[in-house]
Amino acid sequence: MFSYLVFVAQERLNSQLAWKVSQLQAERDELRDSVHRLQAEIAGLRRAHAAEIECIKTRVWCQVCLREALYHCCAGIAYCSEACQLEHWTARHSRECRRSIEVASGSASTSASGNSVLASSSSSSSSSSASLPASLGLSNSLAMATTILPLQSSGLSASNAGR
């Protein structure tokens, strides 16, 4: 009788353990599937994030307020509005602008549409407009007025103007 009771108790424990093991295995499988779903979602989010970063990298940003720029002046300088361009021009860009230096030194060329474009000049790119002789007759306001061009009129788009 005692051995029978031990046998019944062992069988009961074995069935409880088997049930618990199957329950834990089912939970493990469910968690494994959840991990795979989350990893796939993370991979998708990473791809979307990388694509968004590439899209943002192709845009040009205003030098003053960091909004998306619609106008460009010279290489690497762009503005969202004429107000931002004027603010940056009076604060510092009038002394550094490659386009106004080239216009003042007579090395700017005109495109077929009549817009002034940057011409490559090795000697004028390192000088500043403050050191230009007054005999050129180019005031800062005139240079500023001729430098800002809408991206569309200069043949550039907002996506490739910063390159």
Short mmCIF file of C-alpha atoms in Angstrom, two decimals:
data_model
loop_
_atom_site.label_atom_id
_atom_site.label_comp_id
_atom_site.label_asym_id
_atom_site.label_seq_id
_atom_site.Cartn_x
_atom_site.Cartn_y
_atom_site.Cartn_z
CA MET A 1 0.00 0.00 0.00
CA PHE A 2 2.82 2.40 0.87
CA SER A 3 4.54 1.84 -2.47
CA TYR A 4 1.27 2.45 -4.25
CA LEU A 5 0.86 5.81 -2.50
CA VAL A 6 4.43 6.74 -3.42
CA PHE A 7 3.79 5.75 -7.01
CA VAL A 8 0.58 7.84 -7.18
CA ALA A 9 2.36 10.82 -5.64
CA GLN A 10 5.22 10.52 -8.13
CA GLU A 11 2.80 10.29 -11.05
CA ARG A 12 0.93 13.34 -9.78
CA LEU A 13 4.21 15.27 -9.47
CA ASN A 14 5.34 14.10 -12.91
CA SER A 15 2.08 15.22 -14.51
CA GLN A 16 2.27 18.59 -12.74
CA LEU A 17 5.88 19.00 -13.86
CA ALA A 18 5.02 17.98 -17.42
CA TRP A 19 2.16 20.48 -17.46
CA LYS A 20 4.42 23.22 -16.05
CA VAL A 21 7.17 22.37 -18.59
CA SER A 22 4.69 22.51 -21.49
CA GLN A 23 3.31 25.80 -20.17
CA LEU A 24 6.83 27.28 -19.90
CA GLN A 25 7.73 25.99 -23.38
CA ALA A 26 4.61 27.61 -24.84
CA GLU A 27 5.48 30.88 -23.07
CA ARG A 28 9.07 30.63 -24.36
CA ASP A 29 7.84 30.08 -27.92
CA GLU A 30 5.47 33.04 -27.62
CA LEU A 31 8.25 35.27 -26.28
CA ARG A 32 10.61 34.07 -29.04
CA ASP A 33 8.00 35.00 -31.67
CA SER A 34 7.55 38.36 -29.97
CA VAL A 35 11.31 38.96 -30.06
CA HIS A 36 11.40 38.14 -33.78
CA ARG A 37 8.48 40.51 -34.46
CA LEU A 38 10.16 43.28 -32.46
CA GLN A 39 13.49 42.73 -34.21
CA ALA A 40 11.76 42.98 -37.59
CA GLU A 41 9.99 46.16 -36.45
CA ILE A 42 13.29 47.64 -35.22
CA ALA A 43 14.96 46.81 -38.54
CA GLY A 44 12.09 48.52 -40.40
CA LEU A 45 12.34 51.58 -38.17
CA ARG A 46 16.11 51.73 -38.71
CA ARG A 47 15.61 51.61 -42.49
CA ALA A 48 12.95 54.33 -42.31
CA HIS A 49 15.20 56.44 -40.06
CA ALA A 50 18.16 56.07 -42.43
CA ALA A 51 15.96 57.03 -45.40
CA GLU A 52 14.66 60.08 -43.53
CA ILE A 53 18.21 61.14 -42.63
CA GLU A 54 19.27 60.81 -46.28
CA CYS A 55 16.29 62.93 -47.32
CA ILE A 56 17.16 65.59 -44.74
CA LYS A 57 20.83 65.57 -45.76
CA THR A 58 19.84 66.54 -49.30
CA ARG A 59 18.01 69.64 -48.10
CA VAL A 60 19.61 73.05 -47.67
CA TRP A 61 19.07 74.93 -44.40
CA CYS A 62 18.94 78.67 -43.68
CA GLN A 63 22.20 80.06 -42.31
CA VAL A 64 20.30 82.21 -39.77
CA CYS A 65 17.19 80.39 -38.52
CA LEU A 66 17.84 76.80 -39.72
CA ARG A 67 14.55 76.50 -41.62
CA GLU A 68 14.60 74.95 -45.07
CA ALA A 69 16.30 77.39 -47.43
CA LEU A 70 14.78 78.68 -50.66
CA TYR A 71 17.58 81.03 -51.73
CA HIS A 72 21.31 80.60 -52.00
CA CYS A 73 24.06 83.19 -52.11
CA CYS A 74 27.43 81.55 -52.59
CA ALA A 75 28.82 78.09 -51.95
CA GLY A 76 27.47 76.72 -48.68
CA ILE A 77 25.35 79.77 -47.80
CA ALA A 78 21.56 79.66 -48.13
CA TYR A 79 18.58 81.49 -46.65
CA CYS A 80 14.88 80.88 -46.17
CA SER A 81 13.95 84.52 -46.79
CA GLU A 82 15.39 87.83 -47.83
CA ALA A 83 15.05 89.01 -44.22
CA CYS A 84 17.40 86.26 -43.01
CA GLN A 85 19.77 87.02 -45.89
CA LEU A 86 19.83 90.72 -44.98
CA GLU A 87 20.43 89.91 -41.30
CA HIS A 88 23.34 87.60 -42.10
CA TRP A 89 24.70 89.99 -44.75
CA THR A 90 24.87 92.95 -42.37
CA ALA A 91 26.20 90.86 -39.49
CA ARG A 92 29.08 89.17 -41.27
CA HIS A 93 28.56 87.63 -44.70
CA SER A 94 29.22 90.89 -46.58
CA ARG A 95 32.87 90.55 -45.58
CA GLU A 96 33.12 86.88 -46.63
CA CYS A 97 30.85 86.47 -49.65
CA ARG A 98 32.72 84.89 -52.55
CA ARG A 99 30.11 85.99 -55.06
CA SER A 100 30.31 89.71 -54.16
CA ILE A 101 34.12 89.56 -54.21
CA GLU A 102 34.04 87.99 -57.66
CA VAL A 103 31.42 90.49 -58.91
CA ALA A 104 33.56 93.33 -57.59
CA SER A 105 36.72 92.01 -59.19
CA GLY A 106 34.96 91.46 -62.52
CA SER A 107 35.32 87.67 -62.56
CA ALA A 108 31.61 86.82 -62.37
CA SER A 109 29.98 85.47 -65.47
CA THR A 110 26.39 85.61 -66.61
CA SER A 111 24.41 82.51 -67.44
CA ALA A 112 22.04 82.18 -70.40
CA SER A 113 19.10 83.26 -68.24
CA GLY A 114 20.89 86.45 -67.19
CA ASN A 115 21.54 85.42 -63.59
CA SER A 116 24.91 86.04 -62.02
CA VAL A 117 26.68 82.79 -61.17
CA LEU A 118 29.91 82.02 -59.36
CA ALA A 119 32.95 81.85 -61.57
CA SER A 120 35.99 80.02 -60.29
CA SER A 121 38.64 82.47 -59.25
CA SER A 122 41.72 81.37 -57.39
CA SER A 123 42.93 84.82 -56.36
CA SER A 124 39.69 86.44 -55.19
CA SER A 125 38.33 83.57 -53.10
CA SER A 126 40.71 84.23 -50.22
CA SER A 127 40.32 88.03 -50.04
CA SER A 128 37.48 89.84 -48.29
CA SER A 129 35.19 92.52 -49.65
CA ALA A 130 36.41 94.92 -46.95
CA SER A 131 39.85 94.96 -48.59
CA LEU A 132 38.52 95.73 -52.09
CA PRO A 133 39.48 99.13 -53.46
CA ALA A 134 36.81 101.82 -53.30
CA SER A 135 37.43 102.61 -56.97
CA LEU A 136 35.42 99.54 -57.96
CA GLY A 137 32.27 101.44 -57.04
CA LEU A 138 30.54 98.42 -55.51
CA SER A 139 28.65 99.11 -52.33
CA ASN A 140 27.70 96.33 -49.95
CA SER A 141 24.00 96.87 -50.62
CA LEU A 142 24.51 96.49 -54.37
CA ALA A 143 26.61 93.37 -53.90
CA MET A 144 24.00 91.91 -51.57
CA ALA A 145 21.19 92.66 -53.99
CA THR A 146 22.93 90.77 -56.78
CA THR A 147 24.00 87.77 -54.72
CA ILE A 148 20.79 86.15 -53.51
CA LEU A 149 19.09 84.02 -56.12
CA PRO A 150 16.12 81.72 -55.80
CA LEU A 151 17.25 78.12 -56.07
CA GLN A 152 14.93 77.49 -58.99
CA SER A 153 16.22 80.40 -61.10
CA SER A 154 19.84 79.35 -60.67
CA GLY A 155 19.17 75.85 -61.97
CA LEU A 156 19.47 74.28 -58.52
CA SER A 157 16.80 72.53 -56.56
CA ALA A 158 16.43 72.48 -52.79
CA SER A 159 17.65 68.91 -52.79
CA ASN A 160 21.02 69.48 -54.48
CA ALA A 161 21.95 73.08 -53.72
CA GLY A 162 24.06 72.16 -50.69
CA ARG A 163 26.21 69.63 -52.50
#
